[in-house]
CSV table of C-alpha atoms in Angstrom, one decimal:
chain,number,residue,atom,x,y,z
A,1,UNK,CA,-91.6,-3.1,-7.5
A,2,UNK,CA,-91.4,-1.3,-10.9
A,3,UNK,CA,-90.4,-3.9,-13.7
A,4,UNK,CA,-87.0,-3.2,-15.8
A,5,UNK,CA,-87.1,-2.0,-19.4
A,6,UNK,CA,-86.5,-4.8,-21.9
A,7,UNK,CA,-82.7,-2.9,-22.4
A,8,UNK,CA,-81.9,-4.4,-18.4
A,9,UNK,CA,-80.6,-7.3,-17.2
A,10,UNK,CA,-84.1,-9.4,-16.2
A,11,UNK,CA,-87.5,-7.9,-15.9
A,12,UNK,CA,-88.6,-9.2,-12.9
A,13,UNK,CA,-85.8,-7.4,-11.0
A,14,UNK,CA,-86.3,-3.4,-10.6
A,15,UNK,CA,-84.8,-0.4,-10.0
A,16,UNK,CA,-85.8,0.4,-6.8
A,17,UNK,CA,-83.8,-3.0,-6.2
A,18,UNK,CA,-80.4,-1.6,-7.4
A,19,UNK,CA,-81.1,1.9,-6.1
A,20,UNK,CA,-80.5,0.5,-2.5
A,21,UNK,CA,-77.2,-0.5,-2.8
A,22,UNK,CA,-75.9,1.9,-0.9
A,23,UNK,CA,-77.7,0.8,2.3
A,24,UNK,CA,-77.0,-2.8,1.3
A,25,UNK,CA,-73.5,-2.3,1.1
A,26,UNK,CA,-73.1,-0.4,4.3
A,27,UNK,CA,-74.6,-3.3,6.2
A,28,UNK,CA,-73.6,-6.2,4.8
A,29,UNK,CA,-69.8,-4.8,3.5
A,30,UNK,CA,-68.4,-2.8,6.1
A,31,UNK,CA,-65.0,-3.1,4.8
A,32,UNK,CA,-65.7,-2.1,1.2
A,33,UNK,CA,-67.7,0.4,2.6
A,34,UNK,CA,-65.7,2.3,4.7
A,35,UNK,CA,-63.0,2.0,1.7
A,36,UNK,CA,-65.5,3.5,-0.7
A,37,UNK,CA,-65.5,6.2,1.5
A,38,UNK,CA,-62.9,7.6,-0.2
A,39,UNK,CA,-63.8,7.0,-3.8
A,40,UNK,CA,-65.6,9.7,-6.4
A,41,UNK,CA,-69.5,9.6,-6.1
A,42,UNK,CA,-70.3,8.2,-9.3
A,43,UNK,CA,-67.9,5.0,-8.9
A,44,UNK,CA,-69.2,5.0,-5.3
A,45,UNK,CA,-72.4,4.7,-6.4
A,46,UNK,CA,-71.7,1.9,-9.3
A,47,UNK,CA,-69.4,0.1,-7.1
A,48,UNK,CA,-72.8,0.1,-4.4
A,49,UNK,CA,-75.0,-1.0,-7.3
A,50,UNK,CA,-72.8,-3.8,-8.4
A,51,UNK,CA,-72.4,-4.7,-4.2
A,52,UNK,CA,-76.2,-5.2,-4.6
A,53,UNK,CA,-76.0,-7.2,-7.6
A,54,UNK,CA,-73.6,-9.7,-6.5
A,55,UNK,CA,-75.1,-10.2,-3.0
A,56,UNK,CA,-79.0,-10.6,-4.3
A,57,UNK,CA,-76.8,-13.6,-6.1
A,58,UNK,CA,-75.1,-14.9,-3.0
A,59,UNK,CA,-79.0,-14.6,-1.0
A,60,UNK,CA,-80.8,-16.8,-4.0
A,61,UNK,CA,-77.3,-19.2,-3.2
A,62,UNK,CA,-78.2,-19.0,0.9
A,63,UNK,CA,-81.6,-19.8,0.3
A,64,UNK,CA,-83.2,-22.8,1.7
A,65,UNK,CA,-84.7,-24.9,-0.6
A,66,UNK,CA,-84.5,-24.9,-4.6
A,67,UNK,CA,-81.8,-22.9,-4.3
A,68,UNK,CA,-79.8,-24.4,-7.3
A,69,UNK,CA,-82.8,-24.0,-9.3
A,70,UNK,CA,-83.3,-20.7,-8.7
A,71,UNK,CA,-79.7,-19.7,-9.6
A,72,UNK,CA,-80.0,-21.9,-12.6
A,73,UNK,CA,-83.3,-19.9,-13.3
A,74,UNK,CA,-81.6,-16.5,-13.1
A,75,UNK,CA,-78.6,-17.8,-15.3
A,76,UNK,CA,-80.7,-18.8,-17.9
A,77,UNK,CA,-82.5,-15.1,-17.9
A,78,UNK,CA,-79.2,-13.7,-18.2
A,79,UNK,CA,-78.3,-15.3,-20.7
A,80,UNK,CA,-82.0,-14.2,-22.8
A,81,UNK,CA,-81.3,-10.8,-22.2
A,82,UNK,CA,-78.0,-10.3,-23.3
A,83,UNK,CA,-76.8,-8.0,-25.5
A,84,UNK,CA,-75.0,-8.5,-29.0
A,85,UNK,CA,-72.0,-7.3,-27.2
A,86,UNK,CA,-72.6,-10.4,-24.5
A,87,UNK,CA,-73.0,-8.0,-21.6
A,88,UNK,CA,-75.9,-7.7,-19.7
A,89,UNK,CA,-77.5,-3.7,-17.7
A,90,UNK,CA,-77.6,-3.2,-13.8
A,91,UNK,CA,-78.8,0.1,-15.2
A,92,UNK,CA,-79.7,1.7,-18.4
A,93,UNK,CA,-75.9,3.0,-18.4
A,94,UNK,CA,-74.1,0.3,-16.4
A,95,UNK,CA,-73.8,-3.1,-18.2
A,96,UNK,CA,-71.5,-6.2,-17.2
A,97,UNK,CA,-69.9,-8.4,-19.5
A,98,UNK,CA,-72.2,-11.6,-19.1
A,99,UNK,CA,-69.4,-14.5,-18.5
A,100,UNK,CA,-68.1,-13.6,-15.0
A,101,UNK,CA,-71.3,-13.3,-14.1
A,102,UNK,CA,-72.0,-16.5,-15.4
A,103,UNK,CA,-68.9,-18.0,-13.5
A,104,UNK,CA,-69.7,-16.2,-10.6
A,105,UNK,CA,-73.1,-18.1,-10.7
A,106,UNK,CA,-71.0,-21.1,-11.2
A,107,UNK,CA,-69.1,-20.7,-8.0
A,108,UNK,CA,-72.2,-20.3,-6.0
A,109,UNK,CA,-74.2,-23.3,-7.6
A,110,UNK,CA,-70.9,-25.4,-6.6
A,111,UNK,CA,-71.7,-23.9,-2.6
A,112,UNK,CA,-74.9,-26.2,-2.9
A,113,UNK,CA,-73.5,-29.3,-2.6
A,114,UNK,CA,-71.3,-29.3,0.7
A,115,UNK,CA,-68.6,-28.8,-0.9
A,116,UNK,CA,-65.1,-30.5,-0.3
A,117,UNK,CA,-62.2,-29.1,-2.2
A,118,UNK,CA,-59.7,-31.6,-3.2
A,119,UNK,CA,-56.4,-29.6,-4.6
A,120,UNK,CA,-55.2,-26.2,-5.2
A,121,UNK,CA,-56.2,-26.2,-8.6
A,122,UNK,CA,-59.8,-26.9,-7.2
A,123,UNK,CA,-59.1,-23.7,-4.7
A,124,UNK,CA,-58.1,-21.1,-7.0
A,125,UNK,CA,-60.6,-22.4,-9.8
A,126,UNK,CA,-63.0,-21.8,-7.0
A,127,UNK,CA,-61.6,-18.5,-5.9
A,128,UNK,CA,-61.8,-17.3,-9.2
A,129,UNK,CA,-65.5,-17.8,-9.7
A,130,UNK,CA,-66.8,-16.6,-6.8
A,131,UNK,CA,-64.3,-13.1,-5.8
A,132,UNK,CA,-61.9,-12.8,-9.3
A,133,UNK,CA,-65.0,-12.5,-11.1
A,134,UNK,CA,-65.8,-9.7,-8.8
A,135,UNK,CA,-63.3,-8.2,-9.5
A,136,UNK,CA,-63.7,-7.9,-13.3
A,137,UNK,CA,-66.8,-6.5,-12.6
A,138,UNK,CA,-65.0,-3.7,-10.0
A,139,UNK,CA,-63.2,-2.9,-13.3
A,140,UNK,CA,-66.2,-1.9,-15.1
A,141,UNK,CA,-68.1,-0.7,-12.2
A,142,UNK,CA,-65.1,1.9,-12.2
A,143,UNK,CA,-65.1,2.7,-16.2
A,144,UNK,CA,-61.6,0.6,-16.6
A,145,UNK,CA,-61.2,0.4,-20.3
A,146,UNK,CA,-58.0,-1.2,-20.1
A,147,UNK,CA,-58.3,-5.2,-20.2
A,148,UNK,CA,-54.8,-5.6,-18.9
A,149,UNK,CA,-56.2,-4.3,-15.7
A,150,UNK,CA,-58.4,-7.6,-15.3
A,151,UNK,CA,-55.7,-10.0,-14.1
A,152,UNK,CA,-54.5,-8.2,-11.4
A,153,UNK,CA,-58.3,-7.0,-10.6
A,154,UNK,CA,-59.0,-11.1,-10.2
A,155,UNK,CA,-56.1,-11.8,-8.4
A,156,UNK,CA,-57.2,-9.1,-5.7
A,157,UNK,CA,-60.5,-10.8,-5.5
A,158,UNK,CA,-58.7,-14.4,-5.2
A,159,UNK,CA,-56.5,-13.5,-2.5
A,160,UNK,CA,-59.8,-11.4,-0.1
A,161,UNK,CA,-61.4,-14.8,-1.0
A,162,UNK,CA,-58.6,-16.8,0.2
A,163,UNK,CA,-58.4,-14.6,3.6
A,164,UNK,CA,-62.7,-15.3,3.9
A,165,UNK,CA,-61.8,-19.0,3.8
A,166,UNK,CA,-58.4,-18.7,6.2
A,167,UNK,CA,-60.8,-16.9,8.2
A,168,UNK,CA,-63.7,-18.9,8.3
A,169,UNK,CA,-62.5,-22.9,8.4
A,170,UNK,CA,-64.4,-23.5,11.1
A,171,UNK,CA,-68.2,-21.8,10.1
A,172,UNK,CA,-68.0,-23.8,6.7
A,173,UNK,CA,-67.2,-26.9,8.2
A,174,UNK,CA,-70.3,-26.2,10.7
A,175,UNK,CA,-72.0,-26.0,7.3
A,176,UNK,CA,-70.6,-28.8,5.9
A,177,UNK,CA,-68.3,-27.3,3.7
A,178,UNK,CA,-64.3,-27.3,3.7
A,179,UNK,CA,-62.7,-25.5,1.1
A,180,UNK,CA,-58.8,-26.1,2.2
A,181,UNK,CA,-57.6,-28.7,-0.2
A,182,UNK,CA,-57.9,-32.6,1.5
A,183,UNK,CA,-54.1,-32.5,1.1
A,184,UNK,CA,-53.4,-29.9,3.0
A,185,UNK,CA,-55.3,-31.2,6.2
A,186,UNK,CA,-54.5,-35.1,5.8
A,187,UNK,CA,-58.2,-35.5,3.9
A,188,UNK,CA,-60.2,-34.1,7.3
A,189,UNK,CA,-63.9,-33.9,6.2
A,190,UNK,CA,-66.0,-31.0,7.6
A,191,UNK,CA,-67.3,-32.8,10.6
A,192,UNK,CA,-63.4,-33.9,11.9
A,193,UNK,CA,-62.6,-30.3,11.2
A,194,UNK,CA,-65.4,-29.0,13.6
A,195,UNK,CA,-65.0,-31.6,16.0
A,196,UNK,CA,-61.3,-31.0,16.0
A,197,UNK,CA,-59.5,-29.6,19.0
A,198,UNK,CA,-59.2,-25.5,18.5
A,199,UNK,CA,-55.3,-25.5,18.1
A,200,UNK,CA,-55.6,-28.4,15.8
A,201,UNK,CA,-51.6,-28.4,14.2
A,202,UNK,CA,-52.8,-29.6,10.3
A,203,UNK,CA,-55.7,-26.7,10.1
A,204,UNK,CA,-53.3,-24.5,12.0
A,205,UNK,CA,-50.9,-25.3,9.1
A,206,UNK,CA,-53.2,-25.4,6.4
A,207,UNK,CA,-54.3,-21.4,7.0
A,208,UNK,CA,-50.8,-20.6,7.0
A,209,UNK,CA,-50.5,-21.8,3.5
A,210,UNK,CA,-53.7,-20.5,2.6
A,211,UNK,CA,-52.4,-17.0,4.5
A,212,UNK,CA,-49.2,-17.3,2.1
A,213,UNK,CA,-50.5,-18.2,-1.2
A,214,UNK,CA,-53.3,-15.3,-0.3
A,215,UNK,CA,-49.9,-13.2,0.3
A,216,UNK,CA,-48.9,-13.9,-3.9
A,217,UNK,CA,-52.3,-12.5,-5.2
A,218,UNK,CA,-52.1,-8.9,-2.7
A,219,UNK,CA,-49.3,-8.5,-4.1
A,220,UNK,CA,-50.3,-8.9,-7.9
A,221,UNK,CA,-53.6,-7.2,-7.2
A,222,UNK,CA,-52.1,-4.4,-5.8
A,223,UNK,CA,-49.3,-4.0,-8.5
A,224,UNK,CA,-52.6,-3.5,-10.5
A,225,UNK,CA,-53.8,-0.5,-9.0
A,226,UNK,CA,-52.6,2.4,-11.2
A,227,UNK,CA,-55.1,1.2,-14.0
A,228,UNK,CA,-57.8,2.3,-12.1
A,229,UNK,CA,-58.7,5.7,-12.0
A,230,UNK,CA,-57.0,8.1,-9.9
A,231,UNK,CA,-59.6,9.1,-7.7
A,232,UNK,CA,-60.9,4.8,-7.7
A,233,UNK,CA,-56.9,3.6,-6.7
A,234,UNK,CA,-56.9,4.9,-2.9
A,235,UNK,CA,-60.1,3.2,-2.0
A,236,UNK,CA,-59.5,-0.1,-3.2
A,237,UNK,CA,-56.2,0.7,-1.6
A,238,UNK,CA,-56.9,1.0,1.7
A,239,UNK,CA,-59.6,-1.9,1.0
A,240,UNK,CA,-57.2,-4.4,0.0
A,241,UNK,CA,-55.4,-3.9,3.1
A,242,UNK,CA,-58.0,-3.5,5.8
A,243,UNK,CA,-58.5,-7.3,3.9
A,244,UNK,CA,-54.7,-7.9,4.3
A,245,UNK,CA,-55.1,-7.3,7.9
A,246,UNK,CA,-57.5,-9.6,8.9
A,247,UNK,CA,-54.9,-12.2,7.0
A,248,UNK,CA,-52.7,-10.9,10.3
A,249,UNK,CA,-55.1,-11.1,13.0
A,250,UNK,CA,-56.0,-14.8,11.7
A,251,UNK,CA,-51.9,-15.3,12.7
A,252,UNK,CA,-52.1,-13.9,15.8
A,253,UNK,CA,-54.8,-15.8,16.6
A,254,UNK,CA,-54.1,-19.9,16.3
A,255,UNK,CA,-57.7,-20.8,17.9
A,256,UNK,CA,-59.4,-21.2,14.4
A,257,UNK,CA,-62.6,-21.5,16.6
A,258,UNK,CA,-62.4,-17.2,16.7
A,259,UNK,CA,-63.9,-15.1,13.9
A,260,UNK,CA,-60.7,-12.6,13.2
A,261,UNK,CA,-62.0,-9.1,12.7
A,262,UNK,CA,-60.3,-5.5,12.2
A,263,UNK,CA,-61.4,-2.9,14.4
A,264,UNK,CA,-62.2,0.5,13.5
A,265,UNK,CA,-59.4,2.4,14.8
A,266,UNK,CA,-57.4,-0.3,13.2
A,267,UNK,CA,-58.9,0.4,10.0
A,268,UNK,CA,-58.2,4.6,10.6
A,269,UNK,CA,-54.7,3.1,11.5
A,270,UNK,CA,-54.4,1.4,7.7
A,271,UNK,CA,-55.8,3.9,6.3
A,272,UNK,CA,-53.7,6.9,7.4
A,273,UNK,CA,-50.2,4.8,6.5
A,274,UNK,CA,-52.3,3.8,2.6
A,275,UNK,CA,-52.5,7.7,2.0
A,276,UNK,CA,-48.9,8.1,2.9
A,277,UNK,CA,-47.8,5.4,0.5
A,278,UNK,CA,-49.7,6.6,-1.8
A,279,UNK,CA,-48.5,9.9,-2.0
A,280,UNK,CA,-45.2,8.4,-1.4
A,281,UNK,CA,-45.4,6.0,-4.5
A,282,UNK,CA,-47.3,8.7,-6.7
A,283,UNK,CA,-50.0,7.2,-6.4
A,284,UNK,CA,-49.2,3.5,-7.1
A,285,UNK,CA,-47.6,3.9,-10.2
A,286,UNK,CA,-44.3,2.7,-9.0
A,287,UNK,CA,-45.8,-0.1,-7.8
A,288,UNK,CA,-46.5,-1.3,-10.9
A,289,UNK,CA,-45.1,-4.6,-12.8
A,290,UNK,CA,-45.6,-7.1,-15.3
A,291,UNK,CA,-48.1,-9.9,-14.6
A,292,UNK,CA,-47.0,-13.3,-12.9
A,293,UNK,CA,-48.5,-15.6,-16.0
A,294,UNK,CA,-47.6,-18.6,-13.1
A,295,UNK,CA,-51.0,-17.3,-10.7
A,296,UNK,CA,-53.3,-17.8,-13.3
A,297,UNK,CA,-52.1,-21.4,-14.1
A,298,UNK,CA,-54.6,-23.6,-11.9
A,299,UNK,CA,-57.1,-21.5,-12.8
A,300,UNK,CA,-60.1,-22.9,-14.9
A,301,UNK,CA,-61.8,-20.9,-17.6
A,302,UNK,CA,-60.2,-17.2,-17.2
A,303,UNK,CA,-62.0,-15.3,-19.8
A,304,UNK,CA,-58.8,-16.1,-22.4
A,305,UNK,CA,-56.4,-13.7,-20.4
């Protein structure tokens, strides 16, 4: 592996590393990757790099082992190699801003220790960290100059993350983890929650909330969208609602035991009635509103916005 230049974000990682986002991204997200599909090569290509980026962090995280030390390790390169403007390079001419980085880190250092999330303040602090951080980065993966943009670019990555964890109540509580707030399941730990009968009324509940809440930061996030650039807003578009959608099969489906998916011809499906509304709304601009100061309230250390 070819070291970085002392201008990149850590020397030990290389560019043959971030070159392979592409393939990375392809495997490991199907849905942003058939999204990007319909984005301009260069942001393609950045949004593939930055894919890379974030899921080296989330493999260091799944690691067994010293996991945590590893993270902290990486965080404390990060922080060496910053520049005076407090970013950090994926490439010689693609830099990050350092702190959602550094709260993403955060949010998967806070994975290590089975987690058990107590309140919704808890939820969305932790939704923040690990997906609206994301999608701060998303902004400057597509050249978004415009720091207005960033609160509706992290309330589209807090409501995908709420959907991952409607979706997935049962594989984090095989792993120990439960991320729906105690209140809202009576204080079931991970164990009751696997051990609990499929059609289980308080975790059938609880993902309705957690469906609904998601619901409030779609709608925010996709009220967003004409910030980005024009030929950027369709893809993360028709992402946001292939994402949406898997919010509906998890409805259809009260068995919290089944992995809800979107099919392919479901996603052609989405994707055919996005282009129409987006030619239909001008290409989101009529979508647009002020921002909902009230979704950012539980949230923890947002950057000052």
């Amino acid at each position: 592996m070819t070291d970085f230049s002392q201008s990149t974000i850590v020397s030990q990682l290389s560019v043959a590393f971030l070159q392979g986002g592409h393939k990375v991204t392809a495997k490991h997200g199907k849905t942003f990757y058939f999204a990007s599909l319909f984005m301009g090569k260069r942001h393609a290509e950045r949004s593939y790099c930055l894919y890379q980026f974030c899921r080296y962090l989330d493999d260091l995280a799944d690691n067994q082992g010293n996991s945590s030390s590893k993270l902290n390790q990486f965080r404390q390169r990060l922080i060496e190699n910053k520049t005076e403007r407090d970013t950090v390079f994926l490439t010689e001419s693609f830099e990050l801003p350092i702190n959602p980085i550094l709260d993403l880190i955060d949010g998967f250092l806070f994975d290590q220790n089975e987690p058990a999330i107590d309140s919704k303040r808890e939820l969305l602090t932790y939704c923040y960290r690990v997906a609206g951080t994301v999608g701060i980065m998303m902004c400057h993966a597509l050249e978004v100059d415009d720091r207005a943009a960033f609160k509706y670019a992290i309330d589209l990555g807090i409501a995908m993350q709420l959907t991952n964890i409607a979706r997935d109540v049962f594989e984090d509580a095989q792993l120990g983890r439960r991320y729906v707030p105690s209140t809202w399941l009576h204080g079931m730990a991970p164990l009751e929650i696997e051990q609990a009968s499929s059609h289980h009324c308080d975790i059938f509940h609880a993902r309705k909330k957690l469906l609904s809440l998601a619901e409030q930061y779609y709608s925010s996030g996709m009220s967003g969208l004409s910030y980005l650039p024009k030929q950027s807003r369709l893809s993360i578009y028709i992402a946001a609602k292939c994402y949406q959608a898997i919010g509906s099969q998890i409805e259809r489906e009260p068995n919290f035991t089944v992995r809800a998916t979107v099919s392919m011809a479901k996603k052609c499906s989405l994707t055919a009635k996005c282009m129409l509304h987006f030619i239909l709304s001008n290409g989101t601009r009529r979508w647009h509103r002020p921002h909902d100061k009230g979704l950012h309230t539980n949230i923890v250390n947002v950057l000052g916005l």
